[in-house]
PDB file of N, CA and C in Angstrom:
ATOM      1  N   MET A   1      -0.188 -83.733 -22.845  1.00 48.00           N
ATOM      2  CA  MET A   1      -0.795 -83.403 -21.709  1.00 48.00           C
ATOM      3  C   MET A   1      -1.674 -84.592 -21.213  1.00 48.00           C
ATOM      4  N   SER A   2      -1.579 -84.851 -19.988  1.00 53.00           N
ATOM      5  CA  SER A   2      -2.101 -85.947 -19.265  1.00 53.00           C
ATOM      6  C   SER A   2      -3.298 -85.719 -18.570  1.00 53.00           C
ATOM      7  N   PHE A   3      -4.455 -86.352 -18.670  1.00 60.00           N
ATOM      8  CA  PHE A   3      -5.720 -85.951 -17.819  1.00 60.00           C
ATOM      9  C   PHE A   3      -5.975 -86.965 -16.802  1.00 60.00           C
ATOM     10  N   SER A   4      -4.910 -87.994 -16.574  1.00 70.00           N
ATOM     11  CA  SER A   4      -5.122 -88.850 -15.573  1.00 70.00           C
ATOM     12  C   SER A   4      -4.383 -88.398 -14.268  1.00 70.00           C
ATOM     13  N   GLY A   5      -3.268 -89.137 -13.777  1.00 70.00           N
ATOM     14  CA  GLY A   5      -2.616 -88.865 -12.535  1.00 70.00           C
ATOM     15  C   GLY A   5      -1.361 -88.171 -12.732  1.00 70.00           C
ATOM     16  N   GLY A   6      -0.706 -88.030 -11.651  1.00 73.00           N
ATOM     17  CA  GLY A   6       0.734 -87.430 -11.631  1.00 73.00           C
ATOM     18  C   GLY A   6       0.583 -85.920 -11.478  1.00 73.00           C
ATOM     19  N   VAL A   7       1.843 -85.486 -11.794  1.00 74.00           N
ATOM     20  CA  VAL A   7       2.043 -83.859 -11.418  1.00 74.00           C
ATOM     21  C   VAL A   7       1.389 -83.152 -12.566  1.00 74.00           C
ATOM     22  N   ARG A   8       1.264 -83.585 -13.702  1.00 74.00           N
ATOM     23  CA  ARG A   8       0.579 -82.704 -14.593  1.00 74.00           C
ATOM     24  C   ARG A   8      -0.818 -83.372 -15.075  1.00 74.00           C
ATOM     25  N   ALA A   9      -1.412 -83.761 -13.899  1.00 78.00           N
ATOM     26  CA  ALA A   9      -2.883 -84.192 -14.086  1.00 78.00           C
ATOM     27  C   ALA A   9      -3.686 -82.786 -14.569  1.00 78.00           C
ATOM     28  N   CYS A  10      -4.847 -83.118 -14.998  1.00 82.00           N
ATOM     29  CA  CYS A  10      -5.890 -82.176 -15.352  1.00 82.00           C
ATOM     30  C   CYS A  10      -6.264 -81.394 -13.983  1.00 82.00           C
ATOM     31  N   LEU A  11      -6.172 -80.137 -14.048  1.00 81.00           N
ATOM     32  CA  LEU A  11      -6.673 -79.304 -12.900  1.00 81.00           C
ATOM     33  C   LEU A  11      -8.072 -79.229 -12.407  1.00 81.00           C
ATOM     34  N   GLY A  12      -8.823 -79.412 -13.629  1.00 87.00           N
ATOM     35  CA  GLY A  12     -10.360 -79.472 -13.552  1.00 87.00           C
ATOM     36  C   GLY A  12     -11.008 -80.764 -13.350  1.00 87.00           C
ATOM     37  N   TRP A  13     -10.255 -81.869 -12.998  1.00 84.00           N
ATOM     38  CA  TRP A  13     -11.183 -83.236 -13.113  1.00 84.00           C
ATOM     39  C   TRP A  13     -12.156 -83.402 -11.964  1.00 84.00           C
ATOM     40  N   ARG A  14     -11.753 -82.675 -10.802  1.00 87.00           N
ATOM     41  CA  ARG A  14     -12.675 -82.680  -9.756  1.00 87.00           C
ATOM     42  C   ARG A  14     -13.929 -81.798 -10.140  1.00 87.00           C
ATOM     43  N   PHE A  15     -13.754 -80.774 -10.598  1.00 92.00           N
ATOM     44  CA  PHE A  15     -14.767 -79.935 -11.153  1.00 92.00           C
ATOM     45  C   PHE A  15     -15.640 -80.506 -12.093  1.00 92.00           C
ATOM     46  N   ALA A  16     -15.126 -81.222 -13.102  1.00 90.00           N
ATOM     47  CA  ALA A  16     -15.776 -81.892 -13.997  1.00 90.00           C
ATOM     48  C   ALA A  16     -16.595 -83.037 -13.465  1.00 90.00           C
ATOM     49  N   LEU A  17     -16.051 -83.685 -12.509  1.00 91.00           N
ATOM     50  CA  LEU A  17     -16.821 -84.912 -11.795  1.00 91.00           C
ATOM     51  C   LEU A  17     -18.022 -84.371 -11.073  1.00 91.00           C
ATOM     52  N   THR A  18     -17.898 -83.176 -10.320  1.00 94.00           N
ATOM     53  CA  THR A  18     -18.942 -82.500  -9.747  1.00 94.00           C
ATOM     54  C   THR A  18     -19.977 -82.023 -10.655  1.00 94.00           C
ATOM     55  N   GLU A  19     -19.638 -81.380 -11.778  1.00 96.00           N
ATOM     56  CA  GLU A  19     -20.650 -81.075 -12.833  1.00 96.00           C
ATOM     57  C   GLU A  19     -21.339 -82.353 -13.381  1.00 96.00           C
ATOM     58  N   ILE A  20     -20.761 -83.294 -13.627  1.00 96.00           N
ATOM     59  CA  ILE A  20     -21.408 -84.519 -14.105  1.00 96.00           C
ATOM     60  C   ILE A  20     -22.509 -85.086 -13.018  1.00 96.00           C
ATOM     61  N   GLN A  21     -22.045 -85.046 -11.779  1.00 96.00           N
ATOM     62  CA  GLN A  21     -22.922 -85.615 -10.656  1.00 96.00           C
ATOM     63  C   GLN A  21     -24.106 -84.654 -10.579  1.00 96.00           C
ATOM     64  N   ALA A  22     -23.774 -83.276 -10.607  1.00 95.00           N
ATOM     65  CA  ALA A  22     -24.988 -82.518 -10.537  1.00 95.00           C
ATOM     66  C   ALA A  22     -25.959 -82.512 -11.763  1.00 95.00           C
ATOM     67  N   PHE A  23     -25.498 -82.685 -12.873  1.00 95.00           N
ATOM     68  CA  PHE A  23     -26.200 -82.887 -14.121  1.00 95.00           C
ATOM     69  C   PHE A  23     -27.103 -84.153 -14.021  1.00 95.00           C
ATOM     70  N   LEU A  24     -26.444 -85.298 -13.629  1.00 94.00           N
ATOM     71  CA  LEU A  24     -27.202 -86.601 -13.528  1.00 94.00           C
ATOM     72  C   LEU A  24     -28.340 -86.445 -12.325  1.00 94.00           C
ATOM     73  N   THR A  25     -27.890 -85.874 -11.253  1.00 92.00           N
ATOM     74  CA  THR A  25     -29.060 -85.598 -10.124  1.00 92.00           C
ATOM     75  C   THR A  25     -30.225 -84.869 -10.822  1.00 92.00           C
ATOM     76  N   GLU A  26     -29.867 -83.833 -11.610  1.00 90.00           N
ATOM     77  CA  GLU A  26     -31.173 -82.998 -12.317  1.00 90.00           C
ATOM     78  C   GLU A  26     -31.836 -84.047 -13.154  1.00 90.00           C
ATOM     79  N   VAL A  27     -31.161 -84.675 -13.994  1.00 90.00           N
ATOM     80  CA  VAL A  27     -31.884 -85.392 -15.186  1.00 90.00           C
ATOM     81  C   VAL A  27     -32.581 -86.632 -14.486  1.00 90.00           C
ATOM     82  N   VAL A  28     -32.049 -87.297 -13.557  1.00 91.00           N
ATOM     83  CA  VAL A  28     -32.635 -88.483 -12.956  1.00 91.00           C
ATOM     84  C   VAL A  28     -33.828 -88.065 -12.144  1.00 91.00           C
ATOM     85  N   GLY A  29     -33.764 -86.830 -11.507  1.00 89.00           N
ATOM     86  CA  GLY A  29     -34.901 -86.416 -10.719  1.00 89.00           C
ATOM     87  C   GLY A  29     -36.033 -85.941 -11.432  1.00 89.00           C
ATOM     88  N   LYS A  30     -36.035 -85.924 -12.717  1.00 91.00           N
ATOM     89  CA  LYS A  30     -37.152 -85.429 -13.559  1.00 91.00           C
ATOM     90  C   LYS A  30     -37.864 -86.664 -14.069  1.00 91.00           C
ATOM     91  N   PHE A  31     -37.462 -87.875 -13.654  1.00 92.00           N
ATOM     92  CA  PHE A  31     -38.172 -89.022 -13.960  1.00 92.00           C
ATOM     93  C   PHE A  31     -38.389 -89.973 -12.993  1.00 92.00           C
ATOM     94  N   GLU A  32     -39.416 -90.951 -13.032  1.00 93.00           N
ATOM     95  CA  GLU A  32     -39.945 -91.846 -12.019  1.00 93.00           C
ATOM     96  C   GLU A  32     -39.423 -93.253 -12.494  1.00 93.00           C
ATOM     97  N   PHE A  33     -39.018 -94.090 -11.738  1.00 90.00           N
ATOM     98  CA  PHE A  33     -38.497 -95.423 -12.164  1.00 90.00           C
ATOM     99  C   PHE A  33     -39.539 -96.415 -11.227  1.00 90.00           C
ATOM    100  N   ALA A  34     -39.990 -97.355 -12.109  1.00 91.00           N
ATOM    101  CA  ALA A  34     -40.690 -98.410 -11.278  1.00 91.00           C
ATOM    102  C   ALA A  34     -40.469 -99.845 -11.999  1.00 91.00           C
ATOM    103  N   LEU A  35     -40.625-100.893 -11.132  1.00 86.00           N
ATOM    104  CA  LEU A  35     -40.327-102.234 -11.727  1.00 86.00           C
ATOM    105  C   LEU A  35     -41.543-102.728 -12.490  1.00 86.00           C
ATOM    106  N   THR A  36     -41.418-103.472 -13.434  1.00 86.00           N
ATOM    107  CA  THR A  36     -42.345-104.014 -14.425  1.00 86.00           C
ATOM    108  C   THR A  36     -42.779-105.255 -13.786  1.00 86.00           C
ATOM    109  N   GLU A  37     -43.703-106.170 -14.490  1.00 86.00           N
ATOM    110  CA  GLU A  37     -44.270-107.241 -14.115  1.00 86.00           C
ATOM    111  C   GLU A  37     -43.179-108.287 -14.150  1.00 86.00           C
ATOM    112  N   LYS A  38     -42.223-108.095 -14.900  1.00 82.00           N
ATOM    113  CA  LYS A  38     -41.129-109.159 -14.787  1.00 82.00           C
ATOM    114  C   LYS A  38     -40.014-109.197 -13.640  1.00 82.00           C
ATOM    115  N   SER A  39     -40.523-108.141 -12.663  1.00 80.00           N
ATOM    116  CA  SER A  39     -39.649-107.960 -11.592  1.00 80.00           C
ATOM    117  C   SER A  39     -39.529-108.993 -10.586  1.00 80.00           C
ATOM    118  N   GLU A  40     -40.830-109.809 -10.534  1.00 82.00           N
ATOM    119  CA  GLU A  40     -40.795-110.918  -9.750  1.00 82.00           C
ATOM    120  C   GLU A  40     -39.932-112.095 -10.079  1.00 82.00           C
ATOM    121  N   ARG A  41     -39.379-112.077 -11.520  1.00 85.00           N
ATOM    122  CA  ARG A  41     -38.672-113.035 -12.017  1.00 85.00           C
ATOM    123  C   ARG A  41     -37.153-112.691 -12.026  1.00 85.00           C
ATOM    124  N   ILE A  42     -36.903-111.644 -11.489  1.00 83.00           N
ATOM    125  CA  ILE A  42     -35.378-111.106 -11.488  1.00 83.00           C
ATOM    126  C   ILE A  42     -34.509-111.937 -10.532  1.00 83.00           C
ATOM    127  N   ARG A  43     -33.515-112.507 -11.026  1.00 82.00           N
ATOM    128  CA  ARG A  43     -32.537-113.352 -10.205  1.00 82.00           C
ATOM    129  C   ARG A  43     -31.119-112.737 -10.317  1.00 82.00           C
ATOM    130  N   ARG A  44     -30.481-112.926  -9.293  1.00 80.00           N
ATOM    131  CA  ARG A  44     -28.804-112.527  -9.393  1.00 80.00           C
ATOM    132  C   ARG A  44     -27.990-113.551 -10.099  1.00 80.00           C
ATOM    133  N   GLU A  45     -27.349-113.145 -11.134  1.00 73.00           N
ATOM    134  CA  GLU A  45     -26.524-114.233 -11.768  1.00 73.00           C
ATOM    135  C   GLU A  45     -25.051-113.989 -11.334  1.00 73.00           C
ATOM    136  N   PRO A  46     -24.456-114.891 -10.731  1.00 73.00           N
ATOM    137  CA  PRO A  46     -22.986-114.670 -10.389  1.00 73.00           C
ATOM    138  C   PRO A  46     -22.012-114.747 -11.561  1.00 73.00           C
ATOM    139  N   CYS A  47     -21.248-113.744 -11.696  1.00 71.00           N
ATOM    140  CA  CYS A  47     -20.130-113.723 -12.674  1.00 71.00           C
ATOM    141  C   CYS A  47     -18.975-112.956 -11.955  1.00 71.00           C
ATOM    142  N   MET A  48     -18.422-111.955 -12.672  1.00 79.00           N
ATOM    143  CA  MET A  48     -17.387-111.187 -12.015  1.00 79.00           C
ATOM    144  C   MET A  48     -18.009-110.342 -10.641  1.00 79.00           C
ATOM    145  N   VAL A  49     -19.296-109.836 -11.036  1.00 79.00           N
ATOM    146  CA  VAL A  49     -20.159-109.143 -10.237  1.00 79.00           C
ATOM    147  C   VAL A  49     -21.545-109.739 -10.132  1.00 79.00           C
ATOM    148  N   MET A  50     -22.192-109.656  -9.099  1.00 81.00           N
ATOM    149  CA  MET A  50     -23.657-110.112  -9.231  1.00 81.00           C
ATOM    150  C   MET A  50     -24.239-109.229 -10.132  1.00 81.00           C
ATOM    151  N   ALA A  51     -25.001-109.827 -11.164  1.00 82.00           N
ATOM    152  CA  ALA A  51     -25.707-109.238 -12.089  1.00 82.00           C
ATOM    153  C   ALA A  51     -27.296-109.509 -12.142  1.00 82.00           C
ATOM    154  N   PRO A  52     -28.233-108.539 -12.341  1.00 84.00           N
ATOM    155  CA  PRO A  52     -29.645-108.961 -12.393  1.00 84.00           C
ATOM    156  C   PRO A  52     -29.984-109.590 -13.717  1.00 84.00           C
ATOM    157  N   THR A  53     -30.648-110.709 -13.783  1.00 83.00           N
ATOM    158  CA  THR A  53     -31.246-111.281 -15.044  1.00 83.00           C
ATOM    159  C   THR A  53     -32.674-111.633 -14.851  1.00 83.00           C
ATOM    160  N   VAL A  54     -33.352-111.763 -15.874  1.00 85.00           N
ATOM    161  CA  VAL A  54     -34.770-112.202 -15.749  1.00 85.00           C
ATOM    162  C   VAL A  54     -34.623-113.808 -15.945  1.00 85.00           C
ATOM    163  N   GLU A  55     -35.296-114.454 -14.931  1.00 85.00           N
ATOM    164  CA  GLU A  55     -35.319-115.852 -14.888  1.00 85.00           C
ATOM    165  C   GLU A  55     -36.026-116.451 -16.189  1.00 85.00           C
ATOM    166  N   GLY A  56     -35.204-117.366 -16.910  1.00 84.00           N
ATOM    167  CA  GLY A  56     -35.659-117.784 -18.153  1.00 84.00           C
ATOM    168  C   GLY A  56     -35.157-117.174 -19.448  1.00 84.00           C
ATOM    169  N   GLU A  57     -34.627-115.929 -19.111  1.00 82.00           N
ATOM    170  CA  GLU A  57     -34.039-115.169 -20.202  1.00 82.00           C
ATOM    171  C   GLU A  57     -32.652-114.811 -20.130  1.00 82.00           C
ATOM    172  N   VAL A  58     -31.870-115.738 -19.531  1.00 79.00           N
ATOM    173  CA  VAL A  58     -30.400-115.522 -19.112  1.00 79.00           C
ATOM    174  C   VAL A  58     -29.807-115.161 -20.515  1.00 79.00           C
ATOM    175  N   LYS A  59     -30.175-115.816 -21.506  1.00 83.00           N
ATOM    176  CA  LYS A  59     -29.416-115.645 -22.689  1.00 83.00           C
ATOM    177  C   LYS A  59     -29.515-114.310 -23.302  1.00 83.00           C
ATOM    178  N   ASN A  60     -30.408-113.457 -22.735  1.00 84.00           N
ATOM    179  CA  ASN A  60     -30.491-112.198 -23.272  1.00 84.00           C
ATOM    180  C   ASN A  60     -29.495-111.207 -22.428  1.00 84.00           C
ATOM    181  N   GLY A  61     -28.887-111.824 -21.640  1.00 82.00           N
ATOM    182  CA  GLY A  61     -27.816-111.006 -20.684  1.00 82.00           C
ATOM    183  C   GLY A  61     -28.315-110.267 -19.695  1.00 82.00           C
ATOM    184  N   VAL A  62     -27.599-109.275 -19.152  1.00 82.00           N
ATOM    185  CA  VAL A  62     -27.991-108.803 -17.916  1.00 82.00           C
ATOM    186  C   VAL A  62     -29.208-107.683 -18.191  1.00 82.00           C
ATOM    187  N   GLN A  63     -30.096-107.659 -17.403  1.00 84.00           N
ATOM    188  CA  GLN A  63     -31.357-106.798 -17.624  1.00 84.00           C
ATOM    189  C   GLN A  63     -31.979-106.489 -16.342  1.00 84.00           C
ATOM    190  N   LEU A  64     -32.588-105.384 -16.247  1.00 82.00           N
ATOM    191  CA  LEU A  64     -33.454-104.992 -15.090  1.00 82.00           C
ATOM    192  C   LEU A  64     -34.474-104.200 -15.596  1.00 82.00           C
ATOM    193  N   PRO A  65     -35.399-104.774 -15.834  1.00 82.00           N
ATOM    194  CA  PRO A  65     -36.628-104.206 -16.604  1.00 82.00           C
ATOM    195  C   PRO A  65     -37.357-102.999 -15.822  1.00 82.00           C
ATOM    196  N   LEU A  66     -37.244-101.853 -16.166  1.00 86.00           N
ATOM    197  CA  LEU A  66     -37.795-100.654 -15.506  1.00 86.00           C
ATOM    198  C   LEU A  66     -38.785-100.105 -16.329  1.00 86.00           C
ATOM    199  N   ARG A  67     -39.721 -99.393 -15.797  1.00 90.00           N
ATOM    200  CA  ARG A  67     -40.735 -98.480 -16.426  1.00 90.00           C
ATOM    201  C   ARG A  67     -40.324 -97.140 -16.057  1.00 90.00           C
ATOM    202  N   VAL A  68     -39.942 -96.373 -17.029  1.00 91.00           N
ATOM    203  CA  VAL A  68     -39.524 -94.938 -16.783  1.00 91.00           C
ATOM    204  C   VAL A  68     -40.703 -93.958 -17.375  1.00 91.00           C
ATOM    205  N   SER A  69     -40.949 -93.122 -16.533  1.00 93.00           N
ATOM    206  CA  SER A  69     -42.032 -92.159 -16.879  1.00 93.00           C
ATOM    207  C   SER A  69     -41.450 -90.618 -16.498  1.00 93.00           C
ATOM    208  N   VAL A  70     -41.965 -89.696 -17.002  1.00 93.00           N
ATOM    209  CA  VAL A  70     -41.564 -88.418 -16.569  1.00 93.00           C
ATOM    210  C   VAL A  70     -42.265 -87.970 -15.338  1.00 93.00           C
ATOM    211  N   ALA A  71     -41.608 -87.444 -14.415  1.00 88.00           N
ATOM    212  CA  ALA A  71     -42.178 -87.212 -12.964  1.00 88.00           C
ATOM    213  C   ALA A  71     -42.938 -85.848 -13.266  1.00 88.00           C
ATOM    214  N   PRO A  72     -44.096 -85.745 -12.491  1.00 86.00           N
ATOM    215  CA  PRO A  72     -44.929 -84.601 -12.478  1.00 86.00           C
ATOM    216  C   PRO A  72     -44.198 -83.415 -11.972  1.00 86.00           C
ATOM    217  N   ARG A  73     -44.383 -82.292 -12.546  1.00 80.00           N
ATOM    218  CA  ARG A  73     -43.604 -81.006 -12.230  1.00 80.00           C
ATOM    219  C   ARG A  73     -44.223 -80.591 -10.709  1.00 80.00           C
ATOM    220  N   THR A  74     -43.263 -79.926 -10.246  1.00 76.00           N
ATOM    221  CA  THR A  74     -43.581 -79.448  -8.956  1.00 76.00           C
ATOM    222  C   THR A  74     -43.135 -77.869  -8.821  1.00 76.00           C
ATOM    223  N   GLU A  75     -43.820 -77.147  -8.023  1.00 74.00           N
ATOM    224  CA  GLU A  75     -43.402 -75.698  -7.729  1.00 74.00           C
ATOM    225  C   GLU A  75     -42.149 -75.648  -7.046  1.00 74.00           C
ATOM    226  N   ASN A  76     -41.036 -75.035  -7.559  1.00 69.00           N
ATOM    227  CA  ASN A  76     -39.974 -74.870  -6.852  1.00 69.00           C
ATOM    228  C   ASN A  76     -39.949 -73.480  -6.139  1.00 69.00           C
ATOM    229  N   VAL A  77     -39.881 -73.441  -4.879  1.00 55.00           N
ATOM    230  CA  VAL A  77     -39.779 -72.103  -4.326  1.00 55.00           C
ATOM    231  C   VAL A  77     -38.317 -71.826  -3.789  1.00 55.00           C
ATOM    232  N   TYR A  78     -37.715 -70.707  -4.284  1.00 59.00           N
ATOM    233  CA  TYR A  78     -36.449 -70.544  -3.807  1.00 59.00           C
ATOM    234  C   TYR A  78     -36.373 -69.140  -3.183  1.00 59.00           C
TER     235      TYR A  78
END
């Protein structure tokens, strides 16, 4: 059984994709993302795609320093 393309492709692949998107939206929405002090030193490094690197730390590879914290809870009214 194939899960990719063709006549016998998985019937639920679109549903699975929608489920993953909904899950990520819920999870990412519970956090706050902010740039760190290194953000002023972020440069784009050309390769196959433009990748963010910290100036002077190219040997460490692709990086985008972020400060991640839990978002404050809010009352949801439905």
